[in-house]
Every structure is written in structure tokens, then in C-alpha cells.
Amino acid sequence: MTTATTTTTSVVQFDYERPLWRRILLTREFGIIGLLLIVILVASVTVQGFAQPLTYNYLLLDVAPILFIALPMTLVMTTGEIDLSVGSMAGLASVTTGALVQGGMPFEAAAVIALVVGVVGGAFNGFLVTTVGLPSLAVTIGTLALFRGIAVGMLGTTAVTDFPEFWKDLAKAKLSGTQIPWVIIPFLVLLVIFVVLFHFTPFGRGIFAVGQSIEAAHFSGINVNRTKFTVFVLAGAVAALAGIFYTLRYGSARGDNATGLELQVIAAVVLGGVSVFGGRGKLHGVIAAVLLIGVLSSALRLSGVTSDIINIITGGLLIISVVGASVFAWLKSKRTAAPLRIPASPAP
């Protein structure tokens, strides 16, 4: 216990010995932001057709579901857990909306019910993890298959496309006089909510505490199970919201909508600086990582690169980010844990 406390104190003291600008700018998150700007600049110069407003419009529409789900996924992974079911939940919300609209229900009411389905699915994950005590990896692998199976079973191989034109047009609408899609507005609202919740509230501090040490969080008076349950509910709700947008953007509700979306979200979250072991993460790094992967994918597609190669590059970035973070953490621990040398007193 004493050794752990001493090491933590040494790390904190080492961090605050550095100038403020170094503590802010020389971080992994700002490194991702810098890399994003470099990739945009290089792609604008070298890739024909990339530096066009329409390209950025489609890029933002493509990454919008990932941006949405990455917000609660950051909280989930900071607690030391993971949710692999978010893509399937997005597909289930899409199918729920489509099936209810096909049955004659107004789209608005169907969308609300789909959001409730997302909340219930997230609560189910949270219950199994916190109350039953199962590992989140095993739980969400199971619910990934469960939610996707329900979605496919509800519609089979058919698709629902009869949605109100107003909502379909709104999902692809642009802000007046720009090529920025309208969906960025609700995302920015959610971003502000999550930033405040994650970085400026006792609940957010509890998320970091749980990810760093469950025992210490318990002794600090934090309700660990309630914290984890809440972040799983948030993940389910936002995944359902992303599924509704996905449905309107493509004008189709299908059982295979958003397949594989969870892997893109987790890759972006880890690349953005969230520790796979919990206890560390910043939302601005995650957002930059989502955009970085989106920019790379868009530039490579315009260059004629196949989707398989794009997946290989994305996976390589993820592996490099995880290995690099582990190496830097090891080097930093070696530096801060170096024994203090006390000169021997002269002999009498």
C-alpha cells in the first residue's frame, strides 16, 4: 500500500513539475489532433477531389454514428469495462423503428420506442455486469449476437423504406450556406453534455476512480455498481439514437444495419487515448481519433484503395496506439520509480 501511494505521488509530482504548456500540448490527445491536421493537409494536396466541401459533407455523415457512440463508449472503457453490443443495438433500434412504422405507427412515436429499447438493452448489459457479476466482455459478446438475432428475426431479409420524407431529408440536410450536415448540431449538444458529465462532475470523477481502482473507489464512497450500470445505459441509449440516424440517412431499416460498427468505435476510442485497462481518457482525443480514421478512409477510397486494405490500416493504427501507449507508460514508470540516492555520510 505504501509503495503504491509513493509511486502515485511521484507520478503526480513529476507531471506538475513540467510547464503548463507541456502538460497541455505534449499529450497523446493533442498528438492525435496534430496527426489529424497533417493527414488532412497531405490528403488535400495529394488526393484528387478530397479538398472539396462535398467530400467533407459525406465524411461527416459517414462518421456521425461513430461520433455518437464514441461518447458513451469512452465512459464505459474508462471504468475498465467494454460494450461490444453497440453496433447490434443500433441495428435493433433501426429495425424496431422500421417495423413500427410499417405497422402504421407515426415515425416520432416509433423513434421514441426505439430509444426505450436502447435504454432497456443497456440496462440489461449493466445488470449482468454489476448485479450478476459477469465480465463485460463475455456479456456484450452475448448481447451482440442476441440483439442482432432479434433484429434479423423481426424483418428477415426484407427492408422497410417507407419513412417520412421530412425526416429523411433532415438527416442529410446541410446547415444554411455550408456543406456541414445538420446532424452535427445534435452531436455537439450531446458532446457538451458528455464533456460536462465526464470532466466536471462528481459522477465523472467516479468513473475515473472506478477505472483506476475499484477498491479505492469503494473506500472513497463511490457506488461502483451504480456508476457502471449508468454508463451501460447511456451506451445503449446513444447506440439506439445512432441506429435511428443510420436508418434515416440510408432510408432503410434492415436487420444488418450498422454491422461491425462497434469495432470502428472501439478502435477510435483506444486510438484517442482511452486506456484499455480503464482510468484514463479524454473526449477531445476520442473525437480527433474518430475524425482521423474517417479522413484516412475517405482519402484512401478516393485513391482507389479497397475496403480490405483500409481495414488493415485501421487495425494497424489501433495496434500501434496500444503498443505505443504501453511502451511509453513503462518508460515513464521506470523514470518516476527510480530509487532516490542518498549520499553516504562521511566516516568519523
Short mmCIF file of N, CA, C and O in Angstrom, two decimals, residues 102-223:
data_model
loop_
_atom_site.label_atom_id
_atom_site.label_comp_id
_atom_site.label_asym_id
_atom_site.label_seq_id
_atom_site.Cartn_x
_atom_site.Cartn_y
_atom_site.Cartn_z
N GLN A 102 -43.89 0.51 -40.26
CA GLN A 102 -44.57 -0.37 -41.21
C GLN A 102 -45.93 -0.80 -40.68
O GLN A 102 -46.89 -0.99 -41.44
N GLY A 103 -46.04 -0.91 -39.34
CA GLY A 103 -47.31 -1.29 -38.73
C GLY A 103 -48.29 -0.15 -38.58
O GLY A 103 -49.39 -0.34 -38.03
N GLY A 104 -47.92 1.06 -39.03
CA GLY A 104 -48.83 2.19 -39.00
C GLY A 104 -48.58 3.21 -37.91
O GLY A 104 -49.31 4.21 -37.81
N MET A 105 -47.56 3.02 -37.09
CA MET A 105 -47.26 3.97 -36.03
C MET A 105 -46.54 5.19 -36.61
O MET A 105 -45.72 5.05 -37.51
N PRO A 106 -46.82 6.40 -36.11
CA PRO A 106 -46.08 7.58 -36.55
C PRO A 106 -44.58 7.42 -36.27
O PRO A 106 -44.18 6.80 -35.27
N PHE A 107 -43.78 7.99 -37.15
CA PHE A 107 -42.33 7.83 -37.01
C PHE A 107 -41.83 8.35 -35.67
O PHE A 107 -40.96 7.73 -35.05
N GLU A 108 -42.33 9.47 -35.22
CA GLU A 108 -41.85 10.06 -33.97
C GLU A 108 -42.05 9.12 -32.79
O GLU A 108 -41.16 8.92 -31.96
N ALA A 109 -43.24 8.49 -32.73
CA ALA A 109 -43.51 7.55 -31.63
C ALA A 109 -42.64 6.31 -31.77
O ALA A 109 -42.14 5.77 -30.76
N ALA A 110 -42.43 5.85 -33.00
CA ALA A 110 -41.58 4.68 -33.22
C ALA A 110 -40.14 4.95 -32.79
O ALA A 110 -39.48 4.08 -32.20
N ALA A 111 -39.66 6.16 -33.07
CA ALA A 111 -38.29 6.51 -32.69
C ALA A 111 -38.15 6.55 -31.17
O ALA A 111 -37.13 6.12 -30.62
N VAL A 112 -39.15 7.07 -30.48
CA VAL A 112 -39.10 7.11 -29.01
C VAL A 112 -39.06 5.70 -28.44
O VAL A 112 -38.28 5.40 -27.52
N ILE A 113 -39.86 4.81 -28.99
CA ILE A 113 -39.85 3.42 -28.52
C ILE A 113 -38.50 2.77 -28.79
O ILE A 113 -37.99 1.99 -27.97
N ALA A 114 -37.91 3.09 -29.94
CA ALA A 114 -36.58 2.55 -30.26
C ALA A 114 -35.55 3.03 -29.24
O ALA A 114 -34.65 2.26 -28.84
N LEU A 115 -35.65 4.28 -28.81
CA LEU A 115 -34.74 4.79 -27.78
C LEU A 115 -34.95 4.05 -26.46
O LEU A 115 -33.98 3.74 -25.75
N VAL A 116 -36.22 3.76 -26.14
CA VAL A 116 -36.51 2.98 -24.92
C VAL A 116 -35.89 1.59 -25.02
O VAL A 116 -35.34 1.06 -24.05
N VAL A 117 -35.95 0.99 -26.20
CA VAL A 117 -35.33 -0.32 -26.42
C VAL A 117 -33.82 -0.22 -26.16
O VAL A 117 -33.23 -1.12 -25.54
N GLY A 118 -33.21 0.88 -26.60
CA GLY A 118 -31.79 1.07 -26.34
C GLY A 118 -31.49 1.17 -24.85
O GLY A 118 -30.50 0.59 -24.36
N VAL A 119 -32.33 1.90 -24.12
CA VAL A 119 -32.15 2.03 -22.67
C VAL A 119 -32.29 0.67 -22.00
O VAL A 119 -31.48 0.30 -21.12
N VAL A 120 -33.29 -0.10 -22.40
CA VAL A 120 -33.52 -1.42 -21.80
C VAL A 120 -32.35 -2.36 -22.12
O VAL A 120 -31.87 -3.10 -21.24
N GLY A 121 -31.86 -2.31 -23.35
CA GLY A 121 -30.72 -3.15 -23.71
C GLY A 121 -29.47 -2.79 -22.93
O GLY A 121 -28.74 -3.67 -22.45
N GLY A 122 -29.21 -1.48 -22.77
CA GLY A 122 -28.08 -1.05 -21.97
C GLY A 122 -28.23 -1.44 -20.52
O GLY A 122 -27.25 -1.85 -19.86
N ALA A 123 -29.46 -1.33 -20.00
CA ALA A 123 -29.72 -1.73 -18.60
C ALA A 123 -29.52 -3.23 -18.42
O ALA A 123 -29.04 -3.68 -17.37
N PHE A 124 -29.88 -4.01 -19.43
CA PHE A 124 -29.67 -5.46 -19.37
C PHE A 124 -28.19 -5.78 -19.27
O PHE A 124 -27.76 -6.61 -18.45
N ASN A 125 -27.37 -5.12 -20.11
CA ASN A 125 -25.92 -5.30 -20.02
C ASN A 125 -25.41 -4.90 -18.64
O ASN A 125 -24.62 -5.61 -18.02
N GLY A 126 -25.85 -3.74 -18.17
CA GLY A 126 -25.40 -3.25 -16.88
C GLY A 126 -25.80 -4.17 -15.74
O GLY A 126 -25.02 -4.38 -14.79
N PHE A 127 -27.01 -4.74 -15.81
CA PHE A 127 -27.47 -5.66 -14.77
C PHE A 127 -26.59 -6.91 -14.72
O PHE A 127 -26.19 -7.35 -13.63
N LEU A 128 -26.30 -7.48 -15.87
CA LEU A 128 -25.48 -8.69 -15.90
C LEU A 128 -24.06 -8.43 -15.40
O LEU A 128 -23.45 -9.30 -14.77
N VAL A 129 -23.54 -7.23 -15.68
CA VAL A 129 -22.17 -6.92 -15.26
C VAL A 129 -22.12 -6.57 -13.78
O VAL A 129 -21.24 -7.06 -13.04
N THR A 130 -23.04 -5.73 -13.31
CA THR A 130 -22.93 -5.21 -11.95
C THR A 130 -23.63 -6.09 -10.90
O THR A 130 -23.09 -6.29 -9.81
N THR A 131 -24.80 -6.61 -11.22
CA THR A 131 -25.56 -7.40 -10.24
C THR A 131 -25.18 -8.88 -10.28
O THR A 131 -24.93 -9.50 -9.25
N VAL A 132 -25.15 -9.44 -11.49
CA VAL A 132 -24.79 -10.85 -11.62
C VAL A 132 -23.29 -11.05 -11.45
O VAL A 132 -22.84 -12.10 -11.00
N GLY A 133 -22.51 -10.03 -11.85
CA GLY A 133 -21.06 -10.11 -11.67
C GLY A 133 -20.31 -10.75 -12.82
O GLY A 133 -19.17 -11.21 -12.64
N LEU A 134 -20.91 -10.76 -14.01
CA LEU A 134 -20.24 -11.35 -15.17
C LEU A 134 -19.31 -10.34 -15.81
O LEU A 134 -19.53 -9.13 -15.74
N PRO A 135 -18.24 -10.80 -16.47
CA PRO A 135 -17.34 -9.87 -17.16
C PRO A 135 -18.02 -9.23 -18.36
O PRO A 135 -18.75 -9.91 -19.10
N SER A 136 -17.77 -7.94 -18.55
CA SER A 136 -18.47 -7.21 -19.62
C SER A 136 -18.11 -7.73 -21.00
O SER A 136 -18.94 -7.68 -21.92
N LEU A 137 -16.90 -8.24 -21.18
CA LEU A 137 -16.53 -8.78 -22.49
C LEU A 137 -17.43 -9.95 -22.87
O LEU A 137 -17.98 -10.01 -23.98
N ALA A 138 -17.61 -10.89 -21.94
CA ALA A 138 -18.46 -12.05 -22.21
C ALA A 138 -19.93 -11.64 -22.36
O ALA A 138 -20.63 -12.13 -23.26
N VAL A 139 -20.38 -10.72 -21.51
CA VAL A 139 -21.78 -10.29 -21.56
C VAL A 139 -22.11 -9.64 -22.89
O VAL A 139 -23.10 -9.98 -23.56
N THR A 140 -21.28 -8.70 -23.32
CA THR A 140 -21.61 -7.94 -24.52
C THR A 140 -21.32 -8.70 -25.81
O THR A 140 -21.91 -8.40 -26.84
N ILE A 141 -20.46 -9.72 -25.76
CA ILE A 141 -20.36 -10.63 -26.90
C ILE A 141 -21.69 -11.38 -27.06
O ILE A 141 -22.20 -11.56 -28.17
N GLY A 142 -22.25 -11.81 -25.92
CA GLY A 142 -23.53 -12.49 -25.96
C GLY A 142 -24.66 -11.60 -26.44
O GLY A 142 -25.47 -12.00 -27.29
N THR A 143 -24.74 -10.38 -25.92
CA THR A 143 -25.82 -9.49 -26.34
C THR A 143 -25.59 -8.95 -27.75
O THR A 143 -26.56 -8.58 -28.43
N LEU A 144 -24.35 -8.92 -28.20
CA LEU A 144 -24.09 -8.59 -29.61
C LEU A 144 -24.85 -9.56 -30.51
O LEU A 144 -25.55 -9.15 -31.45
N ALA A 145 -24.71 -10.86 -30.21
CA ALA A 145 -25.42 -11.87 -31.00
C ALA A 145 -26.93 -11.84 -30.73
O ALA A 145 -27.74 -11.99 -31.65
N LEU A 146 -27.32 -11.60 -29.48
CA LEU A 146 -28.73 -11.58 -29.12
C LEU A 146 -29.47 -10.44 -29.82
O LEU A 146 -30.52 -10.66 -30.47
N PHE A 147 -28.96 -9.22 -29.70
CA PHE A 147 -29.63 -8.07 -30.31
C PHE A 147 -29.67 -8.20 -31.83
O PHE A 147 -30.67 -7.86 -32.46
N ARG A 148 -28.56 -8.68 -32.41
CA ARG A 148 -28.54 -8.82 -33.87
C ARG A 148 -29.51 -9.91 -34.31
O ARG A 148 -30.20 -9.77 -35.33
N GLY A 149 -29.60 -10.99 -33.54
CA GLY A 149 -30.53 -12.05 -33.88
C GLY A 149 -31.97 -11.58 -33.83
O GLY A 149 -32.79 -11.93 -34.70
N ILE A 150 -32.31 -10.78 -32.82
CA ILE A 150 -33.67 -10.24 -32.72
C ILE A 150 -33.96 -9.32 -33.90
O ILE A 150 -35.04 -9.35 -34.49
N ALA A 151 -32.96 -8.48 -34.25
CA ALA A 151 -33.15 -7.55 -35.36
C ALA A 151 -33.40 -8.27 -36.67
O ALA A 151 -34.32 -7.94 -37.43
N VAL A 152 -32.59 -9.29 -36.94
CA VAL A 152 -32.77 -10.05 -38.18
C VAL A 152 -34.08 -10.83 -38.15
O VAL A 152 -34.78 -10.93 -39.15
N GLY A 153 -34.43 -11.36 -36.98
CA GLY A 153 -35.67 -12.12 -36.87
C GLY A 153 -36.91 -11.28 -37.07
O GLY A 153 -37.94 -11.78 -37.54
N MET A 154 -36.85 -10.00 -36.70
CA MET A 154 -38.04 -9.15 -36.82
C MET A 154 -38.41 -8.85 -38.27
O MET A 154 -39.58 -8.78 -38.62
N LEU A 155 -37.40 -8.66 -39.13
CA LEU A 155 -37.68 -8.30 -40.52
C LEU A 155 -37.23 -9.34 -41.52
O LEU A 155 -37.60 -9.26 -42.70
N GLY A 156 -36.43 -10.31 -41.07
CA GLY A 156 -35.93 -11.30 -42.02
C GLY A 156 -35.03 -10.66 -43.05
O GLY A 156 -34.16 -9.85 -42.73
N THR A 157 -35.25 -10.99 -44.31
CA THR A 157 -34.44 -10.43 -45.39
C THR A 157 -35.08 -9.20 -46.02
O THR A 157 -34.54 -8.65 -46.98
N THR A 158 -36.21 -8.77 -45.49
CA THR A 158 -36.89 -7.61 -46.06
C THR A 158 -36.34 -6.31 -45.46
O THR A 158 -35.60 -6.32 -44.48
N ALA A 159 -36.70 -5.22 -46.07
CA ALA A 159 -36.28 -3.90 -45.60
C ALA A 159 -37.47 -2.96 -45.61
O ALA A 159 -38.34 -3.06 -46.48
N VAL A 160 -37.51 -2.06 -44.65
CA VAL A 160 -38.56 -1.05 -44.58
C VAL A 160 -37.98 0.27 -45.08
O VAL A 160 -36.93 0.73 -44.58
N THR A 161 -38.63 0.87 -46.06
CA THR A 161 -38.12 2.12 -46.63
C THR A 161 -39.15 3.24 -46.59
O THR A 161 -38.85 4.35 -47.03
N ASP A 162 -40.33 2.97 -46.09
CA ASP A 162 -41.42 3.96 -46.12
C ASP A 162 -41.35 4.87 -44.90
O ASP A 162 -42.16 4.77 -43.97
N PHE A 163 -40.39 5.78 -44.91
CA PHE A 163 -40.24 6.75 -43.82
C PHE A 163 -40.62 8.14 -44.32
O PHE A 163 -40.50 8.43 -45.52
N PRO A 164 -41.05 9.03 -43.42
CA PRO A 164 -41.43 10.38 -43.85
C PRO A 164 -40.27 11.11 -44.53
O PRO A 164 -39.13 11.07 -44.05
N GLU A 165 -40.58 11.73 -45.65
CA GLU A 165 -39.54 12.44 -46.40
C GLU A 165 -38.90 13.55 -45.57
O GLU A 165 -37.71 13.84 -45.71
N PHE A 166 -39.70 14.18 -44.70
CA PHE A 166 -39.16 15.27 -43.88
C PHE A 166 -37.98 14.80 -43.05
O PHE A 166 -36.93 15.44 -43.00
N TRP A 167 -38.13 13.64 -42.38
CA TRP A 167 -37.07 13.14 -41.50
C TRP A 167 -35.88 12.63 -42.30
O TRP A 167 -34.73 12.80 -41.90
N LYS A 168 -36.14 11.99 -43.45
CA LYS A 168 -35.03 11.52 -44.28
C LYS A 168 -34.23 12.70 -44.83
O LYS A 168 -33.00 12.66 -44.87
N ASP A 169 -34.94 13.74 -45.25
CA ASP A 169 -34.24 14.93 -45.76
C ASP A 169 -33.47 15.63 -44.64
O ASP A 169 -32.36 16.13 -44.86
N LEU A 170 -34.05 15.66 -43.44
CA LEU A 170 -33.39 16.32 -42.32
C LEU A 170 -32.10 15.60 -41.93
O LEU A 170 -31.10 16.24 -41.57
N ALA A 171 -32.10 14.27 -42.02
CA ALA A 171 -30.90 13.51 -41.66
C ALA A 171 -29.74 13.82 -42.58
O ALA A 171 -28.57 13.72 -42.18
N LYS A 172 -30.04 14.22 -43.82
CA LYS A 172 -28.97 14.54 -44.78
C LYS A 172 -28.88 16.03 -45.07
O LYS A 172 -28.10 16.45 -45.94
N ALA A 173 -29.67 16.84 -44.36
CA ALA A 173 -29.69 18.27 -44.63
C ALA A 173 -28.38 18.93 -44.23
O ALA A 173 -27.62 18.42 -43.40
N LYS A 174 -28.13 20.09 -44.83
CA LYS A 174 -26.91 20.86 -44.55
C LYS A 174 -27.27 22.16 -43.87
O LYS A 174 -28.34 22.72 -44.10
N LEU A 175 -26.37 22.62 -43.04
CA LEU A 175 -26.56 23.92 -42.43
C LEU A 175 -26.55 24.99 -43.50
O LEU A 175 -25.81 24.90 -44.48
N SER A 176 -27.36 26.00 -43.31
CA SER A 176 -27.57 27.03 -44.34
C SER A 176 -26.25 27.62 -44.84
O SER A 176 -25.44 28.11 -44.04
N GLY A 177 -26.05 27.54 -46.16
CA GLY A 177 -24.88 28.16 -46.77
C GLY A 177 -23.59 27.37 -46.62
O GLY A 177 -22.52 27.86 -46.98
N THR A 178 -23.65 26.14 -46.09
CA THR A 178 -22.45 25.34 -45.87
C THR A 178 -22.69 23.91 -46.37
O THR A 178 -23.79 23.55 -46.76
N GLN A 179 -21.62 23.11 -46.33
CA GLN A 179 -21.72 21.69 -46.63
C GLN A 179 -21.69 20.86 -45.35
O GLN A 179 -21.53 19.65 -45.39
N ILE A 180 -21.84 21.53 -44.20
CA ILE A 180 -21.82 20.83 -42.91
C ILE A 180 -23.19 20.20 -42.67
O ILE A 180 -24.20 20.90 -42.69
N PRO A 181 -23.25 18.90 -42.44
CA PRO A 181 -24.56 18.26 -42.24
C PRO A 181 -25.22 18.72 -40.95
O PRO A 181 -24.55 18.97 -39.94
N TRP A 182 -26.53 18.76 -40.97
CA TRP A 182 -27.29 19.24 -39.82
C TRP A 182 -27.10 18.35 -38.60
O TRP A 182 -27.22 18.80 -37.46
N VAL A 183 -26.78 17.07 -38.81
CA VAL A 183 -26.66 16.13 -37.70
C VAL A 183 -25.54 16.53 -36.73
O VAL A 183 -25.50 16.07 -35.58
N ILE A 184 -24.63 17.40 -37.17
CA ILE A 184 -23.56 17.86 -36.29
C ILE A 184 -24.13 18.66 -35.12
O ILE A 184 -23.55 18.66 -34.02
N ILE A 185 -25.28 19.31 -35.30
CA ILE A 185 -25.86 20.09 -34.21
C ILE A 185 -26.26 19.22 -33.03
O ILE A 185 -25.84 19.46 -31.89
N PRO A 186 -27.08 18.16 -33.22
CA PRO A 186 -27.38 17.30 -32.07
C PRO A 186 -26.14 16.63 -31.50
O PRO A 186 -26.05 16.39 -30.29
N PHE A 187 -25.16 16.33 -32.37
CA PHE A 187 -23.93 15.75 -31.83
C PHE A 187 -23.21 16.73 -30.91
O PHE A 187 -22.72 16.34 -29.84
N LEU A 188 -23.13 18.00 -31.30
CA LEU A 188 -22.46 18.99 -30.46
C LEU A 188 -23.18 19.17 -29.13
O LEU A 188 -22.55 19.36 -28.09
N VAL A 189 -24.51 19.09 -29.17
CA VAL A 189 -25.28 19.17 -27.91
C VAL A 189 -24.92 18.01 -27.00
O VAL A 189 -24.65 18.17 -25.80
N LEU A 190 -24.90 16.80 -27.57
CA LEU A 190 -24.52 15.63 -26.79
C LEU A 190 -23.07 15.74 -26.30
O LEU A 190 -22.75 15.34 -25.18
N LEU A 191 -22.19 16.27 -27.14
CA LEU A 191 -20.79 16.41 -26.76
C LEU A 191 -20.63 17.30 -25.55
O LEU A 191 -19.89 16.96 -24.60
N VAL A 192 -21.33 18.42 -25.54
CA VAL A 192 -21.26 19.33 -24.39
C VAL A 192 -21.76 18.62 -23.12
O VAL A 192 -21.14 18.71 -22.05
N ILE A 193 -22.87 17.87 -23.25
CA ILE A 193 -23.41 17.15 -22.09
C ILE A 193 -22.40 16.14 -21.56
O ILE A 193 -22.14 16.06 -20.35
N PHE A 194 -21.78 15.39 -22.45
CA PHE A 194 -20.84 14.36 -22.02
C PHE A 194 -19.55 14.97 -21.49
O PHE A 194 -18.94 14.42 -20.55
N VAL A 195 -19.09 16.06 -22.07
CA VAL A 195 -17.88 16.72 -21.55
C VAL A 195 -18.12 17.19 -20.12
O VAL A 195 -17.28 16.98 -19.23
N VAL A 196 -19.24 17.84 -19.88
CA VAL A 196 -19.56 18.31 -18.53
C VAL A 196 -19.70 17.12 -17.58
O VAL A 196 -19.15 17.11 -16.47
N LEU A 197 -20.42 16.10 -18.02
CA LEU A 197 -20.65 14.92 -17.17
C LEU A 197 -19.35 14.20 -16.85
O LEU A 197 -19.12 13.79 -15.70
N PHE A 198 -18.48 14.09 -17.83
CA PHE A 198 -17.27 13.27 -17.70
C PHE A 198 -16.14 14.01 -16.99
O PHE A 198 -15.41 13.42 -16.18
N HIS A 199 -16.00 15.29 -17.26
CA HIS A 199 -14.83 16.02 -16.78
C HIS A 199 -15.12 17.03 -15.67
O HIS A 199 -14.18 17.54 -15.06
N PHE A 200 -16.39 17.33 -15.40
CA PHE A 200 -16.67 18.41 -14.46
C PHE A 200 -17.73 18.06 -13.41
O PHE A 200 -18.32 18.96 -12.83
N THR A 201 -17.97 16.79 -13.19
CA THR A 201 -18.96 16.40 -12.18
C THR A 201 -18.39 15.31 -11.28
O THR A 201 -17.45 14.60 -11.68
N PRO A 202 -18.95 15.15 -10.07
CA PRO A 202 -18.52 14.04 -9.21
C PRO A 202 -18.72 12.68 -9.87
O PRO A 202 -17.93 11.76 -9.65
N PHE A 203 -19.78 12.55 -10.68
CA PHE A 203 -20.01 11.28 -11.38
C PHE A 203 -18.84 10.96 -12.31
O PHE A 203 -18.37 9.81 -12.38
N GLY A 204 -18.37 11.96 -13.03
CA GLY A 204 -17.24 11.76 -13.93
C GLY A 204 -15.97 11.39 -13.18
O GLY A 204 -15.21 10.50 -13.60
N ARG A 205 -15.74 12.06 -12.06
CA ARG A 205 -14.57 11.71 -11.25
C ARG A 205 -14.69 10.28 -10.72
O ARG A 205 -13.69 9.57 -10.57
N GLY A 206 -15.93 9.87 -10.45
CA GLY A 206 -16.15 8.50 -10.02
C GLY A 206 -15.81 7.49 -11.11
O GLY A 206 -15.31 6.40 -10.82
N ILE A 207 -16.09 7.85 -12.37
CA ILE A 207 -15.75 6.97 -13.48
C ILE A 207 -14.25 6.73 -13.54
O ILE A 207 -13.78 5.59 -13.68
N PHE A 208 -13.46 7.80 -13.42
CA PHE A 208 -12.00 7.65 -13.41
C PHE A 208 -11.55 6.83 -12.21
O PHE A 208 -10.66 5.97 -12.33
N ALA A 209 -12.14 7.08 -11.05
CA ALA A 209 -11.74 6.36 -9.84
C ALA A 209 -12.02 4.87 -9.97
O ALA A 209 -11.20 4.03 -9.57
N VAL A 210 -13.18 4.52 -10.53
CA VAL A 210 -13.53 3.11 -10.70
C VAL A 210 -12.54 2.44 -11.65
O VAL A 210 -12.10 1.30 -11.42
N GLY A 211 -12.16 3.14 -12.73
CA GLY A 211 -11.23 2.56 -13.68
C GLY A 211 -9.83 2.39 -13.12
O GLY A 211 -9.11 1.46 -13.50
N GLN A 212 -9.44 3.26 -12.20
CA GLN A 212 -8.10 3.17 -11.62
C GLN A 212 -8.02 2.10 -10.54
O GLN A 212 -7.05 1.35 -10.47
N SER A 213 -9.02 2.02 -9.69
CA SER A 213 -9.01 1.02 -8.62
C SER A 213 -10.41 0.90 -8.04
O SER A 213 -10.92 1.86 -7.44
N ILE A 214 -11.01 -0.26 -8.21
CA ILE A 214 -12.36 -0.47 -7.68
C ILE A 214 -12.34 -0.42 -6.15
O ILE A 214 -13.24 0.16 -5.52
N GLU A 215 -11.32 -0.99 -5.54
CA GLU A 215 -11.23 -0.99 -4.08
C GLU A 215 -11.12 0.43 -3.55
O GLU A 215 -11.81 0.81 -2.58
N ALA A 216 -10.24 1.22 -4.15
CA ALA A 216 -10.08 2.60 -3.70
C ALA A 216 -11.37 3.40 -3.91
O ALA A 216 -11.73 4.25 -3.09
N ALA A 217 -12.07 3.13 -5.03
CA ALA A 217 -13.34 3.82 -5.29
C ALA A 217 -14.37 3.48 -4.22
O ALA A 217 -15.12 4.34 -3.75
N HIS A 218 -14.42 2.20 -3.80
CA HIS A 218 -15.33 1.79 -2.73
C HIS A 218 -15.01 2.55 -1.44
O HIS A 218 -15.91 3.08 -0.77
N PHE A 219 -13.73 2.62 -1.09
CA PHE A 219 -13.34 3.29 0.14
C PHE A 219 -13.60 4.80 0.07
O PHE A 219 -13.74 5.46 1.09
N SER A 220 -13.66 5.34 -1.15
CA SER A 220 -13.92 6.77 -1.33
C SER A 220 -15.40 7.09 -1.29
O SER A 220 -15.79 8.26 -1.44
N GLY A 221 -16.24 6.08 -1.13
CA GLY A 221 -17.69 6.31 -1.05
C GLY A 221 -18.39 6.30 -2.39
O GLY A 221 -19.55 6.72 -2.48
N ILE A 222 -17.73 5.83 -3.45
CA ILE A 222 -18.33 5.80 -4.79
C ILE A 222 -19.12 4.50 -4.94
O ILE A 222 -18.64 3.42 -4.60
N ASN A 223 -20.34 4.63 -5.45
CA ASN A 223 -21.16 3.46 -5.74
C ASN A 223 -20.71 2.88 -7.08
O ASN A 223 -21.13 3.33 -8.15
#
